[in-house]
Amino acid sequence: MGGSFSLPSWRTLKTIRPSRQVVTLNGIVEGFRLDIGNNKEVDLFLGIPFASPPINELRFTKPQPPSNWEGVRKCIHFGPRAPQADFFWERLTLGRKSEDCLYLNVFTPVWDPEEEVSIIG
């Protein structure tokens, strides 16, 4: 039997606020922190670039490292889905599709590291 995962409705969450900032090889990312009840919090980092967009001359080649960015990248939205045939109802409910679809979504329990930690490396 298959399973599925979905984020809880925003209305059912106690609080949403910025996550801690994390230094990666390509720049600093910031997601958002969810209070999921029972004194538990989770940091979500959505849409972190995994590789350069596989378009034009990069199509059908191995993934290339993503470009570095300046400042803090807000990682608060899922990246686009890979192009594929959909059932009719999926066209109405799922996010946009693009060949530029190489993004990571990282969910982590909240903790206080003693040192800087890289989540992509």
PDB file of N, CA and C in Angstrom, residues 21-96:
ATOM      1  N   GLN A  21      18.783  30.306  10.020  1.00  0.00           N
ATOM      2  CA  GLN A  21      19.479  30.428   8.743  1.00  0.00           C
ATOM      3  C   GLN A  21      20.601  29.401   8.721  1.00  0.00           C
ATOM      4  N   VAL A  22      20.765  28.747   7.573  1.00  0.00           N
ATOM      5  CA  VAL A  22      21.762  27.693   7.426  1.00  0.00           C
ATOM      6  C   VAL A  22      22.694  28.058   6.281  1.00  0.00           C
ATOM      7  N   VAL A  23      23.994  27.922   6.521  1.00  0.00           N
ATOM      8  CA  VAL A  23      24.998  28.198   5.496  1.00  0.00           C
ATOM      9  C   VAL A  23      25.204  26.931   4.675  1.00  0.00           C
ATOM     10  N   THR A  24      25.028  27.025   3.353  1.00  0.00           N
ATOM     11  CA  THR A  24      25.278  25.909   2.440  1.00  0.00           C
ATOM     12  C   THR A  24      26.473  26.269   1.567  1.00  0.00           C
ATOM     13  N   LEU A  25      26.887  25.364   0.709  1.00  0.00           N
ATOM     14  CA  LEU A  25      28.005  25.640  -0.198  1.00  0.00           C
ATOM     15  C   LEU A  25      27.678  26.753  -1.187  1.00  0.00           C
ATOM     16  N   ASN A  26      26.393  26.981  -1.453  1.00  0.00           N
ATOM     17  CA  ASN A  26      25.994  27.966  -2.454  1.00  0.00           C
ATOM     18  C   ASN A  26      25.467  29.260  -1.880  1.00  0.00           C
ATOM     19  N   GLY A  27      25.255  29.326  -0.591  1.00  0.00           N
ATOM     20  CA  GLY A  27      24.751  30.534   0.042  1.00  0.00           C
ATOM     21  C   GLY A  27      23.935  30.192   1.279  1.00  0.00           C
ATOM     22  N   ILE A  28      23.334  31.201   1.841  1.00  0.00           N
ATOM     23  CA  ILE A  28      22.553  31.048   3.068  1.00  0.00           C
ATOM     24  C   ILE A  28      21.093  30.798   2.707  1.00  0.00           C
ATOM     25  N   VAL A  29      20.462  29.839   3.395  1.00  0.00           N
ATOM     26  CA  VAL A  29      19.040  29.566   3.188  1.00  0.00           C
ATOM     27  C   VAL A  29      18.278  29.795   4.483  1.00  0.00           C
ATOM     28  N   GLU A  30      17.034  30.208   4.309  1.00  0.00           N
ATOM     29  CA  GLU A  30      16.122  30.362   5.438  1.00  0.00           C
ATOM     30  C   GLU A  30      14.768  29.834   5.002  1.00  0.00           C
ATOM     31  N   GLY A  31      14.190  28.973   5.805  1.00  0.00           N
ATOM     32  CA  GLY A  31      12.869  28.436   5.523  1.00  0.00           C
ATOM     33  C   GLY A  31      11.874  28.990   6.506  1.00  0.00           C
ATOM     34  N   PHE A  32      11.033  28.116   7.016  1.00  0.00           N
ATOM     35  CA  PHE A  32      10.099  28.547   8.044  1.00  0.00           C
ATOM     36  C   PHE A  32       9.976  27.457   9.097  1.00  0.00           C
ATOM     37  N   ARG A  33       9.587  27.878  10.271  1.00  0.00           N
ATOM     38  CA  ARG A  33       9.476  26.988  11.427  1.00  0.00           C
ATOM     39  C   ARG A  33       8.003  26.799  11.744  1.00  0.00           C
ATOM     40  N   LEU A  34       7.629  25.547  11.943  1.00  0.00           N
ATOM     41  CA  LEU A  34       6.253  25.222  12.290  1.00  0.00           C
ATOM     42  C   LEU A  34       6.196  24.681  13.703  1.00  0.00           C
ATOM     43  N   ASP A  35       5.270  25.197  14.481  1.00  0.00           N
ATOM     44  CA  ASP A  35       4.950  24.619  15.780  1.00  0.00           C
ATOM     45  C   ASP A  35       3.875  23.579  15.502  1.00  0.00           C
ATOM     46  N   ILE A  36       4.215  22.307  15.679  1.00  0.00           N
ATOM     47  CA  ILE A  36       3.270  21.247  15.343  1.00  0.00           C
ATOM     48  C   ILE A  36       2.558  20.695  16.574  1.00  0.00           C
ATOM     49  N   GLY A  37       2.689  21.400  17.693  1.00  0.00           N
ATOM     50  CA  GLY A  37       2.011  20.991  18.919  1.00  0.00           C
ATOM     51  C   GLY A  37       2.867  20.077  19.771  1.00  0.00           C
ATOM     52  N   ASN A  38       2.406  19.816  20.978  1.00  0.00           N
ATOM     53  CA  ASN A  38       3.118  18.944  21.919  1.00  0.00           C
ATOM     54  C   ASN A  38       4.561  19.389  22.136  1.00  0.00           C
ATOM     55  N   ASN A  39       4.793  20.696  22.158  1.00  0.00           N
ATOM     56  CA  ASN A  39       6.133  21.262  22.344  1.00  0.00           C
ATOM     57  C   ASN A  39       7.127  20.784  21.297  1.00  0.00           C
ATOM     58  N   LYS A  40       6.661  20.569  20.064  1.00  0.00           N
ATOM     59  CA  LYS A  40       7.529  20.133  18.969  1.00  0.00           C
ATOM     60  C   LYS A  40       7.484  21.160  17.854  1.00  0.00           C
ATOM     61  N   GLU A  41       8.667  21.426  17.287  1.00  0.00           N
ATOM     62  CA  GLU A  41       8.776  22.348  16.161  1.00  0.00           C
ATOM     63  C   GLU A  41       9.591  21.682  15.056  1.00  0.00           C
ATOM     64  N   VAL A  42       9.304  22.094  13.829  1.00  0.00           N
ATOM     65  CA  VAL A  42       9.989  21.571  12.658  1.00  0.00           C
ATOM     66  C   VAL A  42      10.398  22.745  11.786  1.00  0.00           C
ATOM     67  N   ASP A  43      11.640  22.706  11.265  1.00  0.00           N
ATOM     68  CA  ASP A  43      12.079  23.689  10.275  1.00  0.00           C
ATOM     69  C   ASP A  43      11.906  23.078   8.891  1.00  0.00           C
ATOM     70  N   LEU A  44      11.306  23.842   7.974  1.00  0.00           N
ATOM     71  CA  LEU A  44      11.114  23.410   6.595  1.00  0.00           C
ATOM     72  C   LEU A  44      11.886  24.343   5.685  1.00  0.00           C
ATOM     73  N   PHE A  45      12.652  23.767   4.786  1.00  0.00           N
ATOM     74  CA  PHE A  45      13.384  24.512   3.766  1.00  0.00           C
ATOM     75  C   PHE A  45      12.901  23.945   2.435  1.00  0.00           C
ATOM     76  N   LEU A  46      12.126  24.708   1.692  1.00  0.00           N
ATOM     77  CA  LEU A  46      11.496  24.224   0.469  1.00  0.00           C
ATOM     78  C   LEU A  46      12.137  24.859  -0.754  1.00  0.00           C
ATOM     79  N   GLY A  47      12.345  24.068  -1.787  1.00  0.00           N
ATOM     80  CA  GLY A  47      12.843  24.599  -3.048  1.00  0.00           C
ATOM     81  C   GLY A  47      14.300  25.020  -3.017  1.00  0.00           C
ATOM     82  N   ILE A  48      15.156  24.275  -2.320  1.00  0.00           N
ATOM     83  CA  ILE A  48      16.596  24.572  -2.330  1.00  0.00           C
ATOM     84  C   ILE A  48      17.170  24.019  -3.630  1.00  0.00           C
ATOM     85  N   PRO A  49      17.869  24.834  -4.436  1.00  0.00           N
ATOM     86  CA  PRO A  49      18.421  24.323  -5.697  1.00  0.00           C
ATOM     87  C   PRO A  49      19.400  23.172  -5.462  1.00  0.00           C
ATOM     88  N   PHE A  50      19.140  22.052  -6.135  1.00  0.00           N
ATOM     89  CA  PHE A  50      20.019  20.882  -6.084  1.00  0.00           C
ATOM     90  C   PHE A  50      21.070  20.968  -7.182  1.00  0.00           C
ATOM     91  N   ALA A  51      20.704  21.571  -8.307  1.00  0.00           N
ATOM     92  CA  ALA A  51      21.586  21.648  -9.467  1.00  0.00           C
ATOM     93  C   ALA A  51      21.135  22.811 -10.342  1.00  0.00           C
ATOM     94  N   SER A  52      21.977  23.159 -11.312  1.00  0.00           N
ATOM     95  CA  SER A  52      21.588  24.182 -12.285  1.00  0.00           C
ATOM     96  C   SER A  52      20.406  23.656 -13.094  1.00  0.00           C
ATOM     97  N   PRO A  53      19.546  24.547 -13.583  1.00  0.00           N
ATOM     98  CA  PRO A  53      18.400  24.090 -14.373  1.00  0.00           C
ATOM     99  C   PRO A  53      18.853  23.255 -15.572  1.00  0.00           C
ATOM    100  N   PRO A  54      18.293  22.055 -15.761  1.00  0.00           N
ATOM    101  CA  PRO A  54      18.701  21.181 -16.866  1.00  0.00           C
ATOM    102  C   PRO A  54      18.011  21.559 -18.177  1.00  0.00           C
ATOM    103  N   ILE A  55      18.276  22.755 -18.636  1.00  0.00           N
ATOM    104  CA  ILE A  55      17.643  23.244 -19.859  1.00  0.00           C
ATOM    105  C   ILE A  55      18.718  23.630 -20.865  1.00  0.00           C
ATOM    106  N   ASN A  56      18.313  23.795 -22.115  1.00  0.00           N
ATOM    107  CA  ASN A  56      19.209  24.156 -23.215  1.00  0.00           C
ATOM    108  C   ASN A  56      20.380  23.189 -23.289  1.00  0.00           C
ATOM    109  N   GLU A  57      21.626  23.684 -23.207  1.00  0.00           N
ATOM    110  CA  GLU A  57      22.797  22.809 -23.372  1.00  0.00           C
ATOM    111  C   GLU A  57      22.983  21.838 -22.203  1.00  0.00           C
ATOM    112  N   LEU A  58      22.313  22.058 -21.085  1.00  0.00           N
ATOM    113  CA  LEU A  58      22.428  21.146 -19.938  1.00  0.00           C
ATOM    114  C   LEU A  58      21.394  20.016 -19.973  1.00  0.00           C
ATOM    115  N   ARG A  59      20.482  20.063 -20.940  1.00  0.00           N
ATOM    116  CA  ARG A  59      19.474  19.010 -21.050  1.00  0.00           C
ATOM    117  C   ARG A  59      20.159  17.693 -21.407  1.00  0.00           C
ATOM    118  N   PHE A  60      19.761  16.621 -20.763  1.00  0.00           N
ATOM    119  CA  PHE A  60      20.285  15.270 -20.993  1.00  0.00           C
ATOM    120  C   PHE A  60      21.764  15.129 -20.645  1.00  0.00           C
ATOM    121  N   THR A  61      22.252  15.950 -19.736  1.00  0.00           N
ATOM    122  CA  THR A  61      23.612  15.799 -19.216  1.00  0.00           C
ATOM    123  C   THR A  61      23.509  15.581 -17.712  1.00  0.00           C
ATOM    124  N   LYS A  62      24.626  15.190 -17.092  1.00  0.00           N
ATOM    125  CA  LYS A  62      24.573  15.009 -15.640  1.00  0.00           C
ATOM    126  C   LYS A  62      24.349  16.366 -14.976  1.00  0.00           C
ATOM    127  N   PRO A  63      23.712  16.383 -13.821  1.00  0.00           N
ATOM    128  CA  PRO A  63      23.436  17.654 -13.140  1.00  0.00           C
ATOM    129  C   PRO A  63      24.716  18.435 -12.848  1.00  0.00           C
ATOM    130  N   GLN A  64      24.645  19.736 -13.040  1.00  0.00           N
ATOM    131  CA  GLN A  64      25.755  20.639 -12.751  1.00  0.00           C
ATOM    132  C   GLN A  64      25.446  21.381 -11.456  1.00  0.00           C
ATOM    133  N   PRO A  65      26.474  21.768 -10.706  1.00  0.00           N
ATOM    134  CA  PRO A  65      26.215  22.478  -9.444  1.00  0.00           C
ATOM    135  C   PRO A  65      25.386  23.740  -9.676  1.00  0.00           C
ATOM    136  N   PRO A  66      24.547  24.092  -8.711  1.00  0.00           N
ATOM    137  CA  PRO A  66      23.773  25.328  -8.856  1.00  0.00           C
ATOM    138  C   PRO A  66      24.675  26.542  -8.692  1.00  0.00           C
ATOM    139  N   SER A  67      24.213  27.664  -9.175  1.00  0.00           N
ATOM    140  CA  SER A  67      24.955  28.919  -9.008  1.00  0.00           C
ATOM    141  C   SER A  67      24.869  29.372  -7.562  1.00  0.00           C
ATOM    142  N   ASN A  68      25.904  30.056  -7.107  1.00  0.00           N
ATOM    143  CA  ASN A  68      25.878  30.650  -5.766  1.00  0.00           C
ATOM    144  C   ASN A  68      24.941  31.845  -5.769  1.00  0.00           C
ATOM    145  N   TRP A  69      24.455  32.217  -4.607  1.00  0.00           N
ATOM    146  CA  TRP A  69      23.601  33.395  -4.489  1.00  0.00           C
ATOM    147  C   TRP A  69      24.109  34.284  -3.373  1.00  0.00           C
ATOM    148  N   GLU A  70      23.762  35.549  -3.487  1.00  0.00           N
ATOM    149  CA  GLU A  70      24.124  36.547  -2.473  1.00  0.00           C
ATOM    150  C   GLU A  70      22.980  36.678  -1.482  1.00  0.00           C
ATOM    151  N   GLY A  71      23.303  37.036  -0.280  1.00  0.00           N
ATOM    152  CA  GLY A  71      22.272  37.262   0.727  1.00  0.00           C
ATOM    153  C   GLY A  71      21.620  35.965   1.167  1.00  0.00           C
ATOM    154  N   VAL A  72      20.428  36.094   1.716  1.00  0.00           N
ATOM    155  CA  VAL A  72      19.693  34.944   2.250  1.00  0.00           C
ATOM    156  C   VAL A  72      18.618  34.529   1.250  1.00  0.00           C
ATOM    157  N   ARG A  73      18.634  33.274   0.854  1.00  0.00           N
ATOM    158  CA  ARG A  73      17.615  32.752  -0.060  1.00  0.00           C
ATOM    159  C   ARG A  73      16.438  32.250   0.772  1.00  0.00           C
ATOM    160  N   LYS A  74      15.265  32.811   0.541  1.00  0.00           N
ATOM    161  CA  LYS A  74      14.044  32.397   1.242  1.00  0.00           C
ATOM    162  C   LYS A  74      13.531  31.112   0.590  1.00  0.00           C
ATOM    163  N   CYS A  75      13.560  30.035   1.311  1.00  0.00           N
ATOM    164  CA  CYS A  75      13.147  28.720   0.804  1.00  0.00           C
ATOM    165  C   CYS A  75      11.812  28.350   1.437  1.00  0.00           C
ATOM    166  N   ILE A  76      10.761  28.985   0.920  1.00  0.00           N
ATOM    167  CA  ILE A  76       9.443  28.838   1.541  1.00  0.00           C
ATOM    168  C   ILE A  76       8.372  28.311   0.577  1.00  0.00           C
ATOM    169  N   HIS A  77       8.772  27.938  -0.640  1.00  0.00           N
ATOM    170  CA  HIS A  77       7.823  27.402  -1.619  1.00  0.00           C
ATOM    171  C   HIS A  77       8.418  26.155  -2.258  1.00  0.00           C
ATOM    172  N   PHE A  78       7.573  25.167  -2.527  1.00  0.00           N
ATOM    173  CA  PHE A  78       8.028  23.994  -3.255  1.00  0.00           C
ATOM    174  C   PHE A  78       8.478  24.407  -4.645  1.00  0.00           C
ATOM    175  N   GLY A  79       9.508  23.746  -5.167  1.00  0.00           N
ATOM    176  CA  GLY A  79       9.932  23.969  -6.544  1.00  0.00           C
ATOM    177  C   GLY A  79       8.934  23.327  -7.497  1.00  0.00           C
ATOM    178  N   PRO A  80       9.069  23.603  -8.795  1.00  0.00           N
ATOM    179  CA  PRO A  80       8.144  23.019  -9.767  1.00  0.00           C
ATOM    180  C   PRO A  80       8.326  21.504  -9.892  1.00  0.00           C
ATOM    181  N   ARG A  81       7.270  20.845 -10.353  1.00  0.00           N
ATOM    182  CA  ARG A  81       7.306  19.401 -10.602  1.00  0.00           C
ATOM    183  C   ARG A  81       7.941  19.135 -11.960  1.00  0.00           C
ATOM    184  N   ALA A  82       8.461  17.925 -12.135  1.00  0.00           N
ATOM    185  CA  ALA A  82       8.991  17.518 -13.437  1.00  0.00           C
ATOM    186  C   ALA A  82       7.835  17.339 -14.420  1.00  0.00           C
ATOM    187  N   PRO A  83       8.054  17.678 -15.701  1.00  0.00           N
ATOM    188  CA  PRO A  83       6.995  17.491 -16.696  1.00  0.00           C
ATOM    189  C   PRO A  83       6.646  16.009 -16.849  1.00  0.00           C
ATOM    190  N   GLN A  84       5.369  15.715 -16.856  1.00  0.00           N
ATOM    191  CA  GLN A  84       4.884  14.352 -17.051  1.00  0.00           C
ATOM    192  C   GLN A  84       3.392  14.409 -17.337  1.00  0.00           C
ATOM    193  N   ALA A  85       2.881  13.330 -17.881  1.00  0.00           N
ATOM    194  CA  ALA A  85       1.445  13.265 -18.150  1.00  0.00           C
ATOM    195  C   ALA A  85       0.690  13.203 -16.827  1.00  0.00           C
ATOM    196  N   ASP A  86      -0.411  13.910 -16.748  1.00  0.00           N
ATOM    197  CA  ASP A  86      -1.219  13.958 -15.530  1.00  0.00           C
ATOM    198  C   ASP A  86      -2.606  13.396 -15.790  1.00  0.00           C
ATOM    199  N   PHE A  87      -3.209  12.899 -14.732  1.00  0.00           N
ATOM    200  CA  PHE A  87      -4.635  12.639 -14.780  1.00  0.00           C
ATOM    201  C   PHE A  87      -5.326  13.995 -14.718  1.00  0.00           C
ATOM    202  N   PHE A  88      -6.550  14.060 -15.184  1.00  0.00           N
ATOM    203  CA  PHE A  88      -7.256  15.337 -15.253  1.00  0.00           C
ATOM    204  C   PHE A  88      -7.269  16.071 -13.918  1.00  0.00           C
ATOM    205  N   TRP A  89      -7.629  15.372 -12.810  1.00  0.00           N
ATOM    206  CA  TRP A  89      -7.763  16.051 -11.522  1.00  0.00           C
ATOM    207  C   TRP A  89      -6.422  16.549 -10.990  1.00  0.00           C
ATOM    208  N   GLU A  90      -5.301  15.913 -11.390  1.00  0.00           N
ATOM    209  CA  GLU A  90      -3.993  16.396 -10.946  1.00  0.00           C
ATOM    210  C   GLU A  90      -3.674  17.760 -11.555  1.00  0.00           C
ATOM    211  N   ARG A  91      -4.181  18.020 -12.736  1.00  0.00           N
ATOM    212  CA  ARG A  91      -3.959  19.326 -13.361  1.00  0.00           C
ATOM    213  C   ARG A  91      -4.587  20.442 -12.538  1.00  0.00           C
ATOM    214  N   LEU A  92      -5.610  20.106 -11.797  1.00  0.00           N
ATOM    215  CA  LEU A  92      -6.322  21.109 -11.015  1.00  0.00           C
ATOM    216  C   LEU A  92      -5.723  21.324  -9.627  1.00  0.00           C
ATOM    217  N   THR A  93      -4.998  20.334  -9.102  1.00  0.00           N
ATOM    218  CA  THR A  93      -4.587  20.406  -7.701  1.00  0.00           C
ATOM    219  C   THR A  93      -3.089  20.506  -7.460  1.00  0.00           C
ATOM    220  N   LEU A  94      -2.267  20.067  -8.376  1.00  0.00           N
ATOM    221  CA  LEU A  94      -0.826  20.065  -8.136  1.00  0.00           C
ATOM    222  C   LEU A  94      -0.176  21.330  -8.671  1.00  0.00           C
ATOM    223  N   GLY A  95       1.027  21.622  -8.195  1.00  0.00           N
ATOM    224  CA  GLY A  95       1.746  22.832  -8.585  1.00  0.00           C
ATOM    225  C   GLY A  95       2.216  22.808 -10.029  1.00  0.00           C
ATOM    226  N   ARG A  96       2.858  23.887 -10.400  1.00  0.00           N
ATOM    227  CA  ARG A  96       3.301  24.042 -11.785  1.00  0.00           C
ATOM    228  C   ARG A  96       4.400  23.044 -12.132  1.00  0.00           C
TER     229      ARG A  96
END
